Amino acid sequence: MNKKKILISGGSGFIGSHLCDFFVKNGDIVWCIDNLITSKRKNVENLLKEKNFIFIEKDITYLNEDEIDEKFDYVLHFASPASPCDYLKYPIETLRVNSIGTEKMLNIALKSKSTFLFSSTSEVYGDPLIPVQNEEYWGNVNPIGLRSVYDEGKRYGEAMVMAYHRKYKLNTKIIRIFNTYGPRMRLNDGRVIPNFIYNALNNQPLPIYGDGKQTRSFCYIDDLIEGIIKVLEIDYNLPINLGNPEEFTIIELAEKIEKIFEKKLGFKFLPPMPDDPRKRRPDITLAKKLLNWEPKINLENGLKKTISYYLSC
Ligand code: UDP
């Protein structure tokens, strides 16, 4: 099989590092670029000794694209804070990496005639007014709310990607990633699954923002990576939802954690997060049809794998 050369921004982040693993193991040449703002070098430590892996510590928004003169098969743009806590802490950086950063990565892809993939998000749907979100839904986003730095940043990024596709015929892909979890998520990254596991490991009550009746659908990282690889191989340029359609309330998730840990931890109700979407569930009909893909790992098994990872750290 033909080996590929791949540039991944955000390659030492949670999703990016799993992609680096996949491609390096496959024998491809991987250039990983990351400023480590919300990620850890440790995520790619195991790859640093591989001769087909190159790590560059840099903020892509300050990258001079003209200095990169490589021919990449794929340019994958995964750099961005992604946890609400992180993007509330780094609002300007979040907007910049999804605007300036996206443009710079697109320019690299254009120069080297690469396939370009933009990691977008279910947050483009905002606080959805329909129970299950398909790709045709335009969303319900507060453009000036606290979450807007991420939501609007990603929406702008999608618009920029489509503009490059339409104007320059660049082979672009957009994936809208729904809540994903698994090994290498920082235990203190603020998202619900690592937060619950952290509290369970410390015998603390599980923090629930708001009434806990809001829903999310959680996809295990291995399923997501399989979906991303498939997206790269098909001839389709419009956004594709990737996520697990099994939907849970946050209270149901907390109960699952208690069951797995076999502990009665109790819940601590806290004020709701600003503009917190009430429901989120992907319609993955398109992904099923185009990719012949659907998640295989259910929440309970995925949580057990994730907990084992944290226990082994
Ligand atoms: N949440 C919670 N407790 C936590 C962290 C999050 O109840 O310790 C809630 C949060 O308000 C949201 C859902 O869990 O409704 C998912 O939050 P997360 O930060 O994981 O991701 P989001 O889907 O909001 O990007």
Short mmCIF file of C-alpha atoms and ligand atoms in Angstrom, two decimals:
data_model
loop_
_atom_site.label_atom_id
_atom_site.label_comp_id
_atom_site.label_asym_id
_atom_site.label_seq_id
_atom_site.Cartn_x
_atom_site.Cartn_y
_atom_site.Cartn_z
CA MET A 1 0.00 0.00 0.00
CA ASN A 2 1.14 3.52 -0.76
CA LYS A 3 2.51 5.30 2.30
CA LYS A 4 1.17 8.80 2.88
CA LYS A 5 2.57 12.03 4.28
CA ILE A 6 0.22 13.71 6.72
CA LEU A 7 0.20 17.03 8.56
CA ILE A 8 -1.93 17.10 11.72
CA SER A 9 -2.49 20.31 13.66
CA GLY A 10 -3.43 19.65 17.27
CA GLY A 11 -1.72 16.31 16.87
CA SER A 12 -0.86 15.92 20.52
CA GLY A 13 -4.41 16.61 21.69
CA PHE A 14 -6.94 13.97 22.64
CA ILE A 15 -8.27 13.12 19.16
CA GLY A 16 -5.16 14.28 17.27
CA SER A 17 -2.84 11.95 19.19
CA HIS A 18 -5.02 8.92 18.43
CA LEU A 19 -4.88 9.86 14.75
CA CYS A 20 -1.08 10.19 14.96
CA ASP A 21 -0.96 6.71 16.51
CA PHE A 22 -3.07 5.28 13.72
CA PHE A 23 -1.02 6.76 10.87
CA VAL A 24 2.39 6.10 12.44
CA LYS A 25 1.44 2.46 13.05
CA ASN A 26 0.31 2.29 9.44
CA GLY A 27 3.83 3.32 8.37
CA ASP A 28 2.76 6.75 7.09
CA ILE A 29 4.89 9.84 7.70
CA VAL A 30 3.28 12.12 10.26
CA TRP A 31 4.07 15.76 10.95
CA CYS A 32 2.37 16.78 14.18
CA ILE A 33 2.13 20.45 15.02
CA ASP A 34 0.81 21.65 18.36
CA ASN A 35 1.38 24.54 20.77
CA LEU A 36 0.40 22.36 23.76
CA ILE A 37 -2.06 25.01 25.01
CA THR A 38 -4.62 22.40 26.06
CA SER A 39 -2.76 19.20 25.21
CA LYS A 40 0.21 17.28 26.52
CA ARG A 41 3.46 16.23 24.88
CA LYS A 42 3.01 13.00 26.86
CA ASN A 43 0.19 12.01 24.46
CA VAL A 44 2.74 11.55 21.67
CA GLU A 45 5.73 10.58 23.82
CA ASN A 46 5.55 7.00 22.56
CA LEU A 47 5.80 8.26 18.96
CA LEU A 48 8.79 10.61 19.39
CA LYS A 49 11.23 7.75 18.92
CA GLU A 50 9.65 6.69 15.60
CA LYS A 51 11.47 7.88 12.50
CA ASN A 52 8.21 8.49 10.64
CA PHE A 53 6.96 10.95 13.30
CA ILE A 54 7.95 14.62 13.48
CA PHE A 55 6.77 16.85 16.31
CA ILE A 56 6.78 20.64 15.93
CA GLU A 57 5.84 22.75 18.93
CA LYS A 58 4.24 25.83 17.41
CA ASP A 59 1.09 27.92 17.40
CA ILE A 60 -0.26 27.48 13.85
CA THR A 61 -1.79 30.96 13.92
CA TYR A 62 1.78 32.33 13.81
CA LEU A 63 2.97 29.86 11.18
CA ASN A 64 4.52 31.17 7.99
CA GLU A 65 2.93 28.83 5.43
CA ASP A 66 5.54 29.79 2.82
CA GLU A 67 8.20 28.10 4.93
CA ILE A 68 6.46 24.75 4.67
CA ASP A 69 7.43 23.23 1.38
CA GLU A 70 6.34 19.63 1.76
CA LYS A 71 3.98 17.56 -0.29
CA PHE A 72 1.30 16.25 2.07
CA ASP A 73 -1.38 13.78 1.06
CA TYR A 74 -3.57 14.84 3.97
CA VAL A 75 -3.74 18.05 5.99
CA LEU A 76 -5.88 17.49 9.08
CA HIS A 77 -6.85 20.49 11.18
CA PHE A 78 -7.55 19.39 14.75
CA ALA A 79 -5.97 22.26 16.68
CA SER A 80 -8.45 24.01 18.98
CA PRO A 81 -9.45 24.06 22.62
CA ALA A 82 -12.56 21.84 22.68
CA SER A 83 -13.75 21.59 26.26
CA PRO A 84 -16.12 24.36 27.37
CA CYS A 85 -13.81 25.09 30.34
CA ASP A 86 -10.85 25.45 27.98
CA TYR A 87 -12.48 27.69 25.44
CA LEU A 88 -13.94 29.88 28.16
CA LYS A 89 -10.38 30.23 29.49
CA TYR A 90 -8.86 30.81 26.02
CA PRO A 91 -11.58 32.68 24.09
CA ILE A 92 -9.32 34.67 21.74
CA GLU A 93 -7.03 31.70 21.05
CA THR A 94 -10.09 29.59 20.21
CA LEU A 95 -11.38 32.13 17.70
CA ARG A 96 -7.92 32.61 16.17
CA VAL A 97 -7.11 28.94 15.71
CA ASN A 98 -10.44 28.28 14.00
CA SER A 99 -10.19 31.36 11.76
CA ILE A 100 -6.55 32.29 11.08
CA GLY A 101 -5.42 28.74 11.87
CA THR A 102 -7.93 27.20 9.47
CA GLU A 103 -6.89 29.58 6.69
CA LYS A 104 -3.21 28.79 7.17
CA MET A 105 -3.80 25.04 7.13
CA LEU A 106 -5.98 25.44 4.03
CA ASN A 107 -3.17 27.35 2.31
CA ILE A 108 -0.72 24.55 3.07
CA ALA A 109 -3.20 22.02 1.65
CA LEU A 110 -3.77 24.16 -1.43
CA LYS A 111 -0.06 24.55 -2.13
CA SER A 112 0.54 20.83 -1.84
CA LYS A 113 -2.78 19.73 -3.42
CA SER A 114 -3.65 17.71 -0.31
CA THR A 115 -6.96 16.42 0.90
CA PHE A 116 -7.94 18.76 3.75
CA LEU A 117 -10.06 17.75 6.75
CA PHE A 118 -11.58 20.21 9.23
CA SER A 119 -12.62 18.94 12.64
CA SER A 120 -15.87 20.74 13.25
CA THR A 121 -18.31 20.03 16.01
CA SER A 122 -21.89 19.39 17.05
CA GLU A 123 -21.62 22.83 18.70
CA VAL A 124 -22.35 24.36 15.28
CA TYR A 125 -25.94 23.28 16.02
CA GLY A 126 -25.86 25.34 19.26
CA ASP A 127 -28.80 24.65 21.56
CA PRO A 128 -30.78 22.72 18.92
CA LEU A 129 -34.50 23.20 18.45
CA ILE A 130 -34.85 19.70 16.96
CA PRO A 131 -34.28 16.53 19.02
CA VAL A 132 -31.92 14.77 16.60
CA GLN A 133 -29.49 16.84 14.55
CA ASN A 134 -28.80 16.04 10.92
CA GLU A 135 -26.34 17.86 8.68
CA GLU A 136 -29.04 19.98 7.08
CA TYR A 137 -29.96 21.67 10.35
CA TRP A 138 -28.56 25.24 10.50
CA GLY A 139 -28.41 25.41 14.26
CA ASN A 140 -29.48 27.71 17.06
CA VAL A 141 -26.39 29.56 18.23
CA ASN A 142 -26.11 32.62 20.46
CA PRO A 143 -23.54 34.63 18.47
CA ILE A 144 -22.34 36.65 21.46
CA GLY A 145 -22.74 34.10 24.27
CA LEU A 146 -19.78 32.72 26.20
CA ARG A 147 -19.74 29.57 24.05
CA SER A 148 -19.80 31.59 20.83
CA VAL A 149 -16.00 31.67 20.64
CA TYR A 150 -16.09 27.96 19.91
CA ASP A 151 -19.45 27.68 18.12
CA GLU A 152 -18.92 30.66 15.85
CA GLY A 153 -15.23 29.87 15.44
CA LYS A 154 -16.14 26.45 14.07
CA ARG A 155 -18.96 27.89 11.93
CA TYR A 156 -16.54 30.40 10.45
CA GLY A 157 -14.02 27.57 9.91
CA GLU A 158 -16.65 25.54 8.01
CA ALA A 159 -17.49 28.56 5.85
CA MET A 160 -13.81 29.10 5.05
CA VAL A 161 -13.33 25.42 4.15
CA MET A 162 -16.33 25.50 1.81
CA ALA A 163 -15.01 28.70 0.21
CA TYR A 164 -11.68 27.01 -0.57
CA HIS A 165 -13.52 24.01 -1.94
CA ARG A 166 -15.79 26.12 -4.15
CA LYS A 167 -13.20 28.66 -5.29
CA TYR A 168 -10.08 26.48 -5.64
CA LYS A 169 -11.69 23.02 -6.01
CA LEU A 170 -9.63 21.87 -3.03
CA ASN A 171 -10.65 18.38 -1.89
CA THR A 172 -11.99 19.31 1.55
CA LYS A 173 -13.84 17.34 4.23
CA ILE A 174 -15.77 18.62 7.23
CA ILE A 175 -16.65 16.33 10.11
CA ARG A 176 -18.98 17.43 12.90
CA ILE A 177 -17.77 15.56 15.95
CA PHE A 178 -20.26 14.89 18.73
CA ASN A 179 -19.16 14.27 22.32
CA THR A 180 -16.24 11.86 22.25
CA TYR A 181 -14.36 10.34 25.17
CA GLY A 182 -11.64 7.86 25.98
CA PRO A 183 -8.01 7.50 27.01
CA ARG A 184 -5.87 10.68 27.00
CA MET A 185 -8.66 13.11 27.81
CA ARG A 186 -7.17 15.20 30.58
CA LEU A 187 -8.77 14.24 33.90
CA ASN A 188 -9.04 17.98 34.65
CA ASP A 189 -10.24 19.00 31.18
CA GLY A 190 -13.62 19.94 32.61
CA ARG A 191 -15.78 17.71 30.46
CA VAL A 192 -18.39 15.56 32.06
CA ILE A 193 -16.86 12.08 31.65
CA PRO A 194 -13.36 12.91 32.99
CA ASN A 195 -14.95 15.04 35.74
CA PHE A 196 -17.19 12.19 36.87
CA ILE A 197 -14.36 9.66 36.75
CA TYR A 198 -12.06 12.00 38.68
CA ASN A 199 -14.69 12.46 41.37
CA ALA A 200 -15.49 8.76 41.51
CA LEU A 201 -11.80 7.90 41.92
CA ASN A 202 -11.66 10.39 44.79
CA ASN A 203 -14.93 9.21 46.38
CA GLN A 204 -16.54 12.60 45.82
CA PRO A 205 -20.14 13.29 44.76
CA LEU A 206 -20.62 13.73 41.01
CA PRO A 207 -21.01 17.41 39.98
CA ILE A 208 -24.10 18.00 37.87
CA TYR A 209 -24.59 21.38 36.18
CA GLY A 210 -28.24 22.42 36.12
CA ASP A 211 -30.95 19.83 36.58
CA GLY A 212 -29.02 17.00 34.87
CA LYS A 213 -31.90 16.38 32.44
CA GLN A 214 -29.89 17.75 29.50
CA THR A 215 -28.78 15.00 27.14
CA ARG A 216 -25.60 14.04 25.34
CA SER A 217 -24.58 11.10 23.14
CA PHE A 218 -21.09 9.79 23.83
CA CYS A 219 -18.81 8.19 21.25
CA TYR A 220 -15.76 6.14 22.20
CA ILE A 221 -12.53 7.41 20.61
CA ASP A 222 -11.74 4.21 18.63
CA ASP A 223 -15.11 4.41 16.87
CA LEU A 224 -14.50 8.05 16.00
CA ILE A 225 -11.02 7.39 14.59
CA GLU A 226 -12.42 4.63 12.35
CA GLY A 227 -15.05 7.08 11.06
CA ILE A 228 -12.47 9.82 10.37
CA ILE A 229 -10.26 7.48 8.35
CA LYS A 230 -13.25 6.44 6.27
CA VAL A 231 -14.21 10.08 5.61
CA LEU A 232 -10.75 10.68 4.11
CA GLU A 233 -11.28 7.90 1.61
CA ILE A 234 -14.60 8.94 0.09
CA ASP A 235 -15.50 11.49 -2.52
CA TYR A 236 -17.76 13.83 -0.53
CA ASN A 237 -17.16 17.41 0.55
CA LEU A 238 -20.13 18.47 2.65
CA PRO A 239 -20.24 18.10 6.46
CA ILE A 240 -20.73 14.64 7.97
CA ASN A 241 -21.86 14.01 11.55
CA LEU A 242 -19.70 11.55 13.48
CA GLY A 243 -20.94 10.44 16.86
CA ASN A 244 -22.79 7.77 18.76
CA PRO A 245 -26.57 8.18 18.51
CA GLU A 246 -27.28 6.56 21.89
CA GLU A 247 -28.57 9.41 24.03
CA PHE A 248 -28.35 9.77 27.82
CA THR A 249 -29.30 12.42 30.32
CA ILE A 250 -26.41 13.60 32.48
CA ILE A 251 -28.14 11.99 35.46
CA GLU A 252 -28.25 8.65 33.59
CA LEU A 253 -24.53 9.01 32.89
CA ALA A 254 -23.87 9.70 36.57
CA GLU A 255 -25.87 6.59 37.52
CA LYS A 256 -23.81 4.52 35.08
CA ILE A 257 -20.60 5.76 36.68
CA GLU A 258 -21.91 4.85 40.13
CA LYS A 259 -22.82 1.38 38.83
CA ILE A 260 -19.42 0.76 37.25
CA PHE A 261 -17.56 1.94 40.36
CA GLU A 262 -20.03 0.03 42.55
CA LYS A 263 -20.20 3.05 44.84
CA LYS A 264 -23.02 5.32 45.98
CA LEU A 265 -21.26 8.62 45.35
CA GLY A 266 -24.27 10.94 45.31
CA PHE A 267 -24.80 13.96 43.08
CA LYS A 268 -23.90 17.59 43.75
CA PHE A 269 -26.16 19.95 41.77
CA LEU A 270 -24.40 23.13 40.60
CA PRO A 271 -25.55 26.15 38.54
CA PRO A 272 -25.99 25.40 34.82
CA MET A 273 -23.23 26.20 32.32
CA PRO A 274 -24.03 29.27 30.16
CA ASP A 275 -25.98 28.45 26.97
CA ASP A 276 -25.63 24.74 27.76
CA PRO A 277 -27.43 22.79 24.99
CA ARG A 278 -30.45 20.95 26.41
CA LYS A 279 -30.24 18.04 24.02
CA ARG A 280 -27.70 16.61 21.65
CA ARG A 281 -27.99 13.51 19.55
CA PRO A 282 -26.49 12.95 16.12
CA ASP A 283 -28.41 11.71 13.15
CA ILE A 284 -25.76 9.48 11.56
CA THR A 285 -27.84 8.29 8.60
CA LEU A 286 -25.44 10.03 6.21
CA ALA A 287 -22.31 8.52 7.78
CA LYS A 288 -23.91 5.06 7.74
CA LYS A 289 -24.76 5.42 4.05
CA LEU A 290 -21.53 7.03 2.82
CA LEU A 291 -19.02 5.31 5.09
CA ASN A 292 -20.75 2.08 6.02
CA TRP A 293 -19.81 3.12 9.55
CA GLU A 294 -21.48 3.21 12.92
CA PRO A 295 -20.10 3.12 16.47
CA LYS A 296 -19.60 -0.35 17.94
CA ILE A 297 -18.58 0.41 21.52
CA ASN A 298 -21.43 1.10 23.91
CA LEU A 299 -21.18 3.59 26.75
CA GLU A 300 -20.64 1.04 29.50
CA ASN A 301 -17.76 -0.72 27.73
CA GLY A 302 -16.21 2.57 26.63
CA LEU A 303 -16.37 3.92 30.18
CA LYS A 304 -14.72 0.76 31.53
CA LYS A 305 -11.87 1.08 29.00
CA THR A 306 -11.46 4.77 29.87
CA ILE A 307 -11.42 4.09 33.61
CA SER A 308 -8.79 1.35 33.14
CA TYR A 309 -6.65 3.87 31.29
CA TYR A 310 -6.84 6.40 34.13
CA LEU A 311 -6.06 3.69 36.67
CA SER A 312 -2.97 2.70 34.69
CA CYS A 313 -1.56 6.26 34.53
N1 UDP B 1 -21.59 18.62 32.95
C1 UDP B 1 -21.94 18.27 34.25
N2 UDP B 1 -20.94 18.08 35.15
C2 UDP B 1 -19.62 18.22 34.83
C3 UDP B 1 -19.27 18.58 33.51
C4 UDP B 1 -20.30 18.78 32.59
O1 UDP B 1 -23.11 18.14 34.58
O2 UDP B 1 -18.78 18.02 35.72
C5 UDP B 1 -22.66 18.75 31.94
C6 UDP B 1 -22.57 20.01 31.09
O3 UDP B 1 -23.28 21.07 31.70
C7 UDP B 1 -23.22 19.55 29.80
C8 UDP B 1 -22.85 18.08 29.71
O4 UDP B 1 -22.48 17.68 31.03
O5 UDP B 1 -24.62 19.64 29.88
C9 UDP B 1 -21.69 17.82 28.78
O6 UDP B 1 -20.67 18.72 29.11
P1 UDP B 1 -19.22 18.64 28.52
O7 UDP B 1 -18.43 19.75 29.12
O8 UDP B 1 -18.68 17.27 28.67
O9 UDP B 1 -19.37 18.86 26.94
P2 UDP B 1 -20.32 19.76 26.02
O10 UDP B 1 -21.24 18.79 25.39
O11 UDP B 1 -21.06 20.75 26.86
O12 UDP B 1 -19.38 20.38 25.07
#
